[in-house]
């Protein structure tokens, strides 16, 4: 009998799911009594909302509980005319780890030139709101992926995003927050961002893999 040939390659995300099923961690029922999963909040705009946290959950397994706290169209900027990132999600109060990725909407053409000088203070306030939670979570700042669109397309600006990422890196260092460099991981990966901004399935896997590597890495000696 001739071998059966697949008509198309298995999507990367499916490979990740299959791998997670085969090399899975303990299920919640199999975990020792009294152990609670590590609670992860993924805060951000539509790049977060569209699904990388769900992939992150599959990669991390049952020892973690990942909550998608992405809100489409939101910004760190608080000036009139923007949709500032909300701080009313009750699940954030019990977070052990917070991953924040904002800035792509802030860097849009219509607001960046007029309000870029407000960005660091406003983003700093968002970060502070998470650092001040009663659970005292470890707060990671994720650098947004590049924009792979013609300049100004849809209001997005690749040039402004590069400037915003630099400012975010400086801000995170000043606040003592570790960085997750999704920006560097996604550089040159336009095929993983179907509309030039938002990740497709391969892009979600790329972001989730980058986040997982950061938050599960052993802490440096002495930290």
PDB file of C-alpha atoms in Angstrom:
ATOM      1  CA  UNK A   1       0.000   0.000   0.000  1.00  0.00           C
ATOM      2  CA  UNK A   2       1.573   3.353  -0.996  1.00  0.00           C
ATOM      3  CA  UNK A   3       2.292   5.804   1.827  1.00  0.00           C
ATOM      4  CA  UNK A   4      -0.352   8.430   2.534  1.00  0.00           C
ATOM      5  CA  UNK A   5       0.987  11.914   1.904  1.00  0.00           C
ATOM      6  CA  UNK A   6      -0.216  14.906   3.909  1.00  0.00           C
ATOM      7  CA  UNK A   7      -1.593  17.676   1.720  1.00  0.00           C
ATOM      8  CA  UNK A   8      -0.201  20.443   3.913  1.00  0.00           C
ATOM      9  CA  UNK A   9       2.317  20.801   6.748  1.00  0.00           C
ATOM     10  CA  UNK A  10       1.004  20.428  10.269  1.00  0.00           C
ATOM     11  CA  UNK A  11       0.559  23.937  11.693  1.00  0.00           C
ATOM     12  CA  UNK A  12       3.130  24.918  14.273  1.00  0.00           C
ATOM     13  CA  UNK A  13       0.445  25.483  16.876  1.00  0.00           C
ATOM     14  CA  UNK A  14      -0.878  21.947  16.399  1.00  0.00           C
ATOM     15  CA  UNK A  15       2.621  20.583  16.903  1.00  0.00           C
ATOM     16  CA  UNK A  16       2.830  22.517  20.153  1.00  0.00           C
ATOM     17  CA  UNK A  17      -0.515  21.152  21.314  1.00  0.00           C
ATOM     18  CA  UNK A  18       0.448  17.574  20.469  1.00  0.00           C
ATOM     19  CA  UNK A  19       3.769  17.977  22.245  1.00  0.00           C
ATOM     20  CA  UNK A  20       2.035  19.429  25.283  1.00  0.00           C
ATOM     21  CA  UNK A  21      -0.310  16.451  25.369  1.00  0.00           C
ATOM     22  CA  UNK A  22       2.479  13.905  25.137  1.00  0.00           C
ATOM     23  CA  UNK A  23       4.912  15.634  27.498  1.00  0.00           C
ATOM     24  CA  UNK A  24       2.227  17.033  29.756  1.00  0.00           C
ATOM     25  CA  UNK A  25       2.681  18.080  33.364  1.00  0.00           C
ATOM     26  CA  UNK A  26       0.467  16.786  36.144  1.00  0.00           C
ATOM     27  CA  UNK A  27      -3.214  17.596  35.817  1.00  0.00           C
ATOM     28  CA  UNK A  28      -4.893  19.536  38.581  1.00  0.00           C
ATOM     29  CA  UNK A  29      -6.368  16.280  39.922  1.00  0.00           C
ATOM     30  CA  UNK A  30      -2.905  14.681  40.031  1.00  0.00           C
ATOM     31  CA  UNK A  31      -1.226  17.543  41.873  1.00  0.00           C
ATOM     32  CA  UNK A  32      -0.541  17.112  45.581  1.00  0.00           C
ATOM     33  CA  UNK A  33      -3.408  18.310  47.750  1.00  0.00           C
ATOM     34  CA  UNK A  34      -2.980  21.909  48.828  1.00  0.00           C
ATOM     35  CA  UNK A  35      -0.810  22.995  45.917  1.00  0.00           C
ATOM     36  CA  UNK A  36      -2.247  25.898  43.954  1.00  0.00           C
ATOM     37  CA  UNK A  37      -1.291  26.744  40.378  1.00  0.00           C
ATOM     38  CA  UNK A  38       0.905  29.768  39.766  1.00  0.00           C
ATOM     39  CA  UNK A  39      -1.461  32.512  38.619  1.00  0.00           C
ATOM     40  CA  UNK A  40      -0.371  34.481  35.560  1.00  0.00           C
ATOM     41  CA  UNK A  41      -2.118  37.628  34.292  1.00  0.00           C
ATOM     42  CA  UNK A  42      -1.369  38.647  30.692  1.00  0.00           C
ATOM     43  CA  UNK A  43      -2.269  42.330  30.373  1.00  0.00           C
ATOM     44  CA  UNK A  44      -2.228  44.200  27.091  1.00  0.00           C
ATOM     45  CA  UNK A  45      -4.059  45.304  23.980  1.00  0.00           C
ATOM     46  CA  UNK A  46      -5.474  43.246  21.092  1.00  0.00           C
ATOM     47  CA  UNK A  47      -2.098  41.581  20.469  1.00  0.00           C
ATOM     48  CA  UNK A  48      -2.655  39.926  23.850  1.00  0.00           C
ATOM     49  CA  UNK A  49      -6.429  39.588  23.615  1.00  0.00           C
ATOM     50  CA  UNK A  50      -6.279  37.613  20.370  1.00  0.00           C
ATOM     51  CA  UNK A  51      -4.925  34.536  22.039  1.00  0.00           C
ATOM     52  CA  UNK A  52      -1.269  34.137  22.954  1.00  0.00           C
ATOM     53  CA  UNK A  53      -2.230  33.619  26.652  1.00  0.00           C
ATOM     54  CA  UNK A  54      -4.266  30.547  25.696  1.00  0.00           C
ATOM     55  CA  UNK A  55      -1.221  29.101  23.944  1.00  0.00           C
ATOM     56  CA  UNK A  56       0.914  30.030  26.948  1.00  0.00           C
ATOM     57  CA  UNK A  57      -1.476  28.051  29.151  1.00  0.00           C
ATOM     58  CA  UNK A  58      -0.991  24.964  26.973  1.00  0.00           C
ATOM     59  CA  UNK A  59       2.775  25.335  27.089  1.00  0.00           C
ATOM     60  CA  UNK A  60       2.928  25.868  30.856  1.00  0.00           C
ATOM     61  CA  UNK A  61       0.473  23.135  31.785  1.00  0.00           C
ATOM     62  CA  UNK A  62      -1.650  22.573  34.863  1.00  0.00           C
ATOM     63  CA  UNK A  63       0.888  24.010  37.285  1.00  0.00           C
ATOM     64  CA  UNK A  64      -0.125  27.451  36.026  1.00  0.00           C
ATOM     65  CA  UNK A  65      -3.424  29.289  35.612  1.00  0.00           C
ATOM     66  CA  UNK A  66      -3.141  31.891  32.847  1.00  0.00           C
ATOM     67  CA  UNK A  67      -5.723  34.669  32.532  1.00  0.00           C
ATOM     68  CA  UNK A  68      -6.061  36.644  29.303  1.00  0.00           C
ATOM     69  CA  UNK A  69      -6.490  40.250  30.419  1.00  0.00           C
ATOM     70  CA  UNK A  70      -5.995  41.757  26.982  1.00  0.00           C
ATOM     71  CA  UNK A  71      -8.345  44.553  25.913  1.00  0.00           C
ATOM     72  CA  UNK A  72      -8.502  45.507  22.253  1.00  0.00           C
ATOM     73  CA  UNK A  73      -7.587  49.061  21.329  1.00  0.00           C
ATOM     74  CA  UNK A  74      -6.261  50.000  24.744  1.00  0.00           C
ATOM     75  CA  UNK A  75      -3.300  52.218  25.531  1.00  0.00           C
ATOM     76  CA  UNK A  76      -1.058  53.156  28.414  1.00  0.00           C
ATOM     77  CA  UNK A  77      -1.689  56.813  27.538  1.00  0.00           C
ATOM     78  CA  UNK A  78      -4.550  58.392  29.437  1.00  0.00           C
ATOM     79  CA  UNK A  79      -5.245  61.469  27.329  1.00  0.00           C
ATOM     80  CA  UNK A  80      -8.724  62.126  25.971  1.00  0.00           C
ATOM     81  CA  UNK A  81      -9.426  60.168  22.821  1.00  0.00           C
ATOM     82  CA  UNK A  82      -7.610  57.001  23.910  1.00  0.00           C
ATOM     83  CA  UNK A  83      -8.945  53.833  25.510  1.00  0.00           C
ATOM     84  CA  UNK A  84      -6.747  53.621  28.580  1.00  0.00           C
ATOM     85  CA  UNK A  85      -6.017  50.147  29.892  1.00  0.00           C
ATOM     86  CA  UNK A  86      -8.634  49.303  32.573  1.00  0.00           C
ATOM     87  CA  UNK A  87      -7.740  48.316  36.116  1.00  0.00           C
ATOM     88  CA  UNK A  88     -11.018  46.777  37.253  1.00  0.00           C
ATOM     89  CA  UNK A  89     -10.398  43.050  36.640  1.00  0.00           C
ATOM     90  CA  UNK A  90     -10.881  41.297  40.012  1.00  0.00           C
ATOM     91  CA  UNK A  91      -8.725  38.317  38.981  1.00  0.00           C
ATOM     92  CA  UNK A  92      -5.634  40.494  38.929  1.00  0.00           C
ATOM     93  CA  UNK A  93      -5.739  40.789  42.724  1.00  0.00           C
ATOM     94  CA  UNK A  94      -4.480  37.219  43.187  1.00  0.00           C
ATOM     95  CA  UNK A  95      -1.786  37.253  40.500  1.00  0.00           C
ATOM     96  CA  UNK A  96       1.617  35.705  41.143  1.00  0.00           C
ATOM     97  CA  UNK A  97       3.058  36.848  37.808  1.00  0.00           C
ATOM     98  CA  UNK A  98       1.969  39.736  35.582  1.00  0.00           C
ATOM     99  CA  UNK A  99       3.083  40.134  31.969  1.00  0.00           C
ATOM    100  CA  UNK A 100       2.272  43.586  30.555  1.00  0.00           C
ATOM    101  CA  UNK A 101       2.545  44.373  26.847  1.00  0.00           C
ATOM    102  CA  UNK A 102       1.194  47.776  25.831  1.00  0.00           C
ATOM    103  CA  UNK A 103       2.328  50.521  23.487  1.00  0.00           C
ATOM    104  CA  UNK A 104       1.386  49.593  19.925  1.00  0.00           C
ATOM    105  CA  UNK A 105      -1.789  51.688  20.031  1.00  0.00           C
ATOM    106  CA  UNK A 106      -0.004  54.468  21.908  1.00  0.00           C
ATOM    107  CA  UNK A 107       2.450  54.717  19.005  1.00  0.00           C
ATOM    108  CA  UNK A 108      -0.266  55.313  16.420  1.00  0.00           C
ATOM    109  CA  UNK A 109       0.293  58.301  14.177  1.00  0.00           C
ATOM    110  CA  UNK A 110      -2.630  60.344  15.502  1.00  0.00           C
ATOM    111  CA  UNK A 111      -1.492  60.344  19.133  1.00  0.00           C
ATOM    112  CA  UNK A 112       2.236  59.687  19.362  1.00  0.00           C
ATOM    113  CA  UNK A 113       3.556  63.017  18.094  1.00  0.00           C
ATOM    114  CA  UNK A 114       1.295  64.968  20.435  1.00  0.00           C
ATOM    115  CA  UNK A 115       1.517  62.773  23.531  1.00  0.00           C
ATOM    116  CA  UNK A 116       4.767  60.793  23.389  1.00  0.00           C
ATOM    117  CA  UNK A 117       6.164  62.836  26.298  1.00  0.00           C
ATOM    118  CA  UNK A 118       3.327  61.534  28.487  1.00  0.00           C
ATOM    119  CA  UNK A 119       3.925  57.880  27.626  1.00  0.00           C
ATOM    120  CA  UNK A 120       6.520  56.965  30.251  1.00  0.00           C
ATOM    121  CA  UNK A 121       4.549  58.477  33.132  1.00  0.00           C
ATOM    122  CA  UNK A 122       1.261  56.913  32.038  1.00  0.00           C
ATOM    123  CA  UNK A 123       2.768  53.478  31.376  1.00  0.00           C
ATOM    124  CA  UNK A 124       4.609  53.736  34.673  1.00  0.00           C
ATOM    125  CA  UNK A 125       1.256  54.247  36.401  1.00  0.00           C
ATOM    126  CA  UNK A 126      -0.124  51.065  34.797  1.00  0.00           C
ATOM    127  CA  UNK A 127       2.919  49.097  35.912  1.00  0.00           C
ATOM    128  CA  UNK A 128       2.684  50.565  39.426  1.00  0.00           C
ATOM    129  CA  UNK A 129      -0.972  49.519  39.669  1.00  0.00           C
ATOM    130  CA  UNK A 130       0.086  45.896  39.164  1.00  0.00           C
ATOM    131  CA  UNK A 131       3.148  46.089  41.407  1.00  0.00           C
ATOM    132  CA  UNK A 132       0.904  47.411  44.168  1.00  0.00           C
ATOM    133  CA  UNK A 133      -1.500  44.460  44.147  1.00  0.00           C
ATOM    134  CA  UNK A 134      -2.052  42.714  47.483  1.00  0.00           C
ATOM    135  CA  UNK A 135      -0.535  39.503  46.098  1.00  0.00           C
ATOM    136  CA  UNK A 136       2.765  41.322  45.356  1.00  0.00           C
ATOM    137  CA  UNK A 137       3.229  39.720  41.922  1.00  0.00           C
ATOM    138  CA  UNK A 138       6.423  39.671  39.917  1.00  0.00           C
ATOM    139  CA  UNK A 139       5.747  42.116  37.083  1.00  0.00           C
ATOM    140  CA  UNK A 140       7.345  41.523  33.688  1.00  0.00           C
ATOM    141  CA  UNK A 141       7.278  44.153  30.945  1.00  0.00           C
ATOM    142  CA  UNK A 142       7.049  42.640  27.473  1.00  0.00           C
ATOM    143  CA  UNK A 143       8.324  44.679  24.537  1.00  0.00           C
ATOM    144  CA  UNK A 144       5.733  44.841  21.753  1.00  0.00           C
ATOM    145  CA  UNK A 145       6.461  43.141  18.420  1.00  0.00           C
ATOM    146  CA  UNK A 146       7.459  45.223  15.392  1.00  0.00           C
ATOM    147  CA  UNK A 147       4.807  46.550  13.028  1.00  0.00           C
ATOM    148  CA  UNK A 148       5.004  44.978   9.569  1.00  0.00           C
ATOM    149  CA  UNK A 149       2.748  47.428   7.715  1.00  0.00           C
ATOM    150  CA  UNK A 150       3.282  50.327   5.352  1.00  0.00           C
ATOM    151  CA  UNK A 151       3.998  53.407   7.461  1.00  0.00           C
ATOM    152  CA  UNK A 152       0.718  54.860   8.700  1.00  0.00           C
ATOM    153  CA  UNK A 153      -1.395  51.953   7.465  1.00  0.00           C
ATOM    154  CA  UNK A 154      -4.380  51.640   9.785  1.00  0.00           C
ATOM    155  CA  UNK A 155      -2.838  54.423  11.837  1.00  0.00           C
ATOM    156  CA  UNK A 156       0.050  52.160  12.882  1.00  0.00           C
ATOM    157  CA  UNK A 157       3.625  53.349  12.631  1.00  0.00           C
ATOM    158  CA  UNK A 158       6.627  51.020  12.553  1.00  0.00           C
ATOM    159  CA  UNK A 159       8.916  53.990  13.218  1.00  0.00           C
ATOM    160  CA  UNK A 160       6.936  55.118  16.247  1.00  0.00           C
ATOM    161  CA  UNK A 161       6.803  51.569  17.613  1.00  0.00           C
ATOM    162  CA  UNK A 162      10.592  51.363  17.503  1.00  0.00           C
ATOM    163  CA  UNK A 163      10.814  54.588  19.511  1.00  0.00           C
ATOM    164  CA  UNK A 164       8.127  53.402  21.918  1.00  0.00           C
ATOM    165  CA  UNK A 165       9.927  50.089  22.507  1.00  0.00           C
ATOM    166  CA  UNK A 166      13.108  51.950  23.390  1.00  0.00           C
ATOM    167  CA  UNK A 167      11.219  54.109  25.871  1.00  0.00           C
ATOM    168  CA  UNK A 168       9.537  51.033  27.356  1.00  0.00           C
ATOM    169  CA  UNK A 169      12.889  49.311  27.823  1.00  0.00           C
ATOM    170  CA  UNK A 170      14.243  52.348  29.680  1.00  0.00           C
ATOM    171  CA  UNK A 171      11.093  52.623  31.802  1.00  0.00           C
ATOM    172  CA  UNK A 172      11.160  48.950  32.812  1.00  0.00           C
ATOM    173  CA  UNK A 173      14.788  49.236  33.876  1.00  0.00           C
ATOM    174  CA  UNK A 174      14.033  52.359  35.921  1.00  0.00           C
ATOM    175  CA  UNK A 175      11.165  50.577  37.700  1.00  0.00           C
ATOM    176  CA  UNK A 176      13.160  47.405  38.313  1.00  0.00           C
ATOM    177  CA  UNK A 177      10.940  45.242  36.109  1.00  0.00           C
ATOM    178  CA  UNK A 178      12.446  42.380  34.103  1.00  0.00           C
ATOM    179  CA  UNK A 179      11.924  42.543  30.349  1.00  0.00           C
ATOM    180  CA  UNK A 180      10.536  39.945  27.957  1.00  0.00           C
ATOM    181  CA  UNK A 181      11.918  40.823  24.542  1.00  0.00           C
ATOM    182  CA  UNK A 182       9.083  39.776  22.249  1.00  0.00           C
ATOM    183  CA  UNK A 183      10.197  42.612  19.974  1.00  0.00           C
ATOM    184  CA  UNK A 184      13.560  40.992  19.266  1.00  0.00           C
ATOM    185  CA  UNK A 185      12.022  37.516  18.983  1.00  0.00           C
ATOM    186  CA  UNK A 186       9.550  38.744  16.342  1.00  0.00           C
ATOM    187  CA  UNK A 187      12.031  40.792  14.328  1.00  0.00           C
ATOM    188  CA  UNK A 188      12.001  39.642  10.696  1.00  0.00           C
ATOM    189  CA  UNK A 189       9.004  37.361  11.343  1.00  0.00           C
ATOM    190  CA  UNK A 190       6.416  39.205   9.238  1.00  0.00           C
ATOM    191  CA  UNK A 191       4.838  35.913   8.138  1.00  0.00           C
ATOM    192  CA  UNK A 192       3.710  35.354  11.739  1.00  0.00           C
ATOM    193  CA  UNK A 193       1.689  38.589  11.824  1.00  0.00           C
ATOM    194  CA  UNK A 194      -1.003  38.210   9.187  1.00  0.00           C
ATOM    195  CA  UNK A 195      -2.196  41.818   9.064  1.00  0.00           C
ATOM    196  CA  UNK A 196       1.202  43.235   9.928  1.00  0.00           C
ATOM    197  CA  UNK A 197       0.254  43.891  13.562  1.00  0.00           C
ATOM    198  CA  UNK A 198      -1.650  40.987  15.118  1.00  0.00           C
ATOM    199  CA  UNK A 199      -0.178  37.486  15.463  1.00  0.00           C
ATOM    200  CA  UNK A 200      -1.560  34.524  13.545  1.00  0.00           C
ATOM    201  CA  UNK A 201      -1.329  31.032  15.078  1.00  0.00           C
ATOM    202  CA  UNK A 202       2.414  30.872  14.449  1.00  0.00           C
ATOM    203  CA  UNK A 203       2.812  34.355  15.922  1.00  0.00           C
ATOM    204  CA  UNK A 204       0.861  33.427  19.040  1.00  0.00           C
ATOM    205  CA  UNK A 205       3.149  30.444  19.509  1.00  0.00           C
ATOM    206  CA  UNK A 206       6.201  32.662  19.041  1.00  0.00           C
ATOM    207  CA  UNK A 207       5.016  35.137  21.680  1.00  0.00           C
ATOM    208  CA  UNK A 208       3.890  32.421  24.101  1.00  0.00           C
ATOM    209  CA  UNK A 209       7.177  30.544  23.764  1.00  0.00           C
ATOM    210  CA  UNK A 210       9.145  33.736  24.414  1.00  0.00           C
ATOM    211  CA  UNK A 211       7.049  34.578  27.474  1.00  0.00           C
ATOM    212  CA  UNK A 212       7.282  31.027  28.842  1.00  0.00           C
ATOM    213  CA  UNK A 213      11.063  30.992  28.509  1.00  0.00           C
ATOM    214  CA  UNK A 214      11.304  34.231  30.487  1.00  0.00           C
ATOM    215  CA  UNK A 215       8.925  33.526  33.354  1.00  0.00           C
ATOM    216  CA  UNK A 216      10.124  29.950  33.937  1.00  0.00           C
ATOM    217  CA  UNK A 217      13.860  30.663  33.729  1.00  0.00           C
ATOM    218  CA  UNK A 218      15.744  30.053  36.991  1.00  0.00           C
ATOM    219  CA  UNK A 219      16.351  33.247  38.936  1.00  0.00           C
ATOM    220  CA  UNK A 220      19.962  34.444  38.871  1.00  0.00           C
ATOM    221  CA  UNK A 221      21.991  33.449  41.910  1.00  0.00           C
ATOM    222  CA  UNK A 222      21.551  35.990  44.667  1.00  0.00           C
ATOM    223  CA  UNK A 223      18.208  37.269  43.402  1.00  0.00           C
TER     224      UNK A 223
END
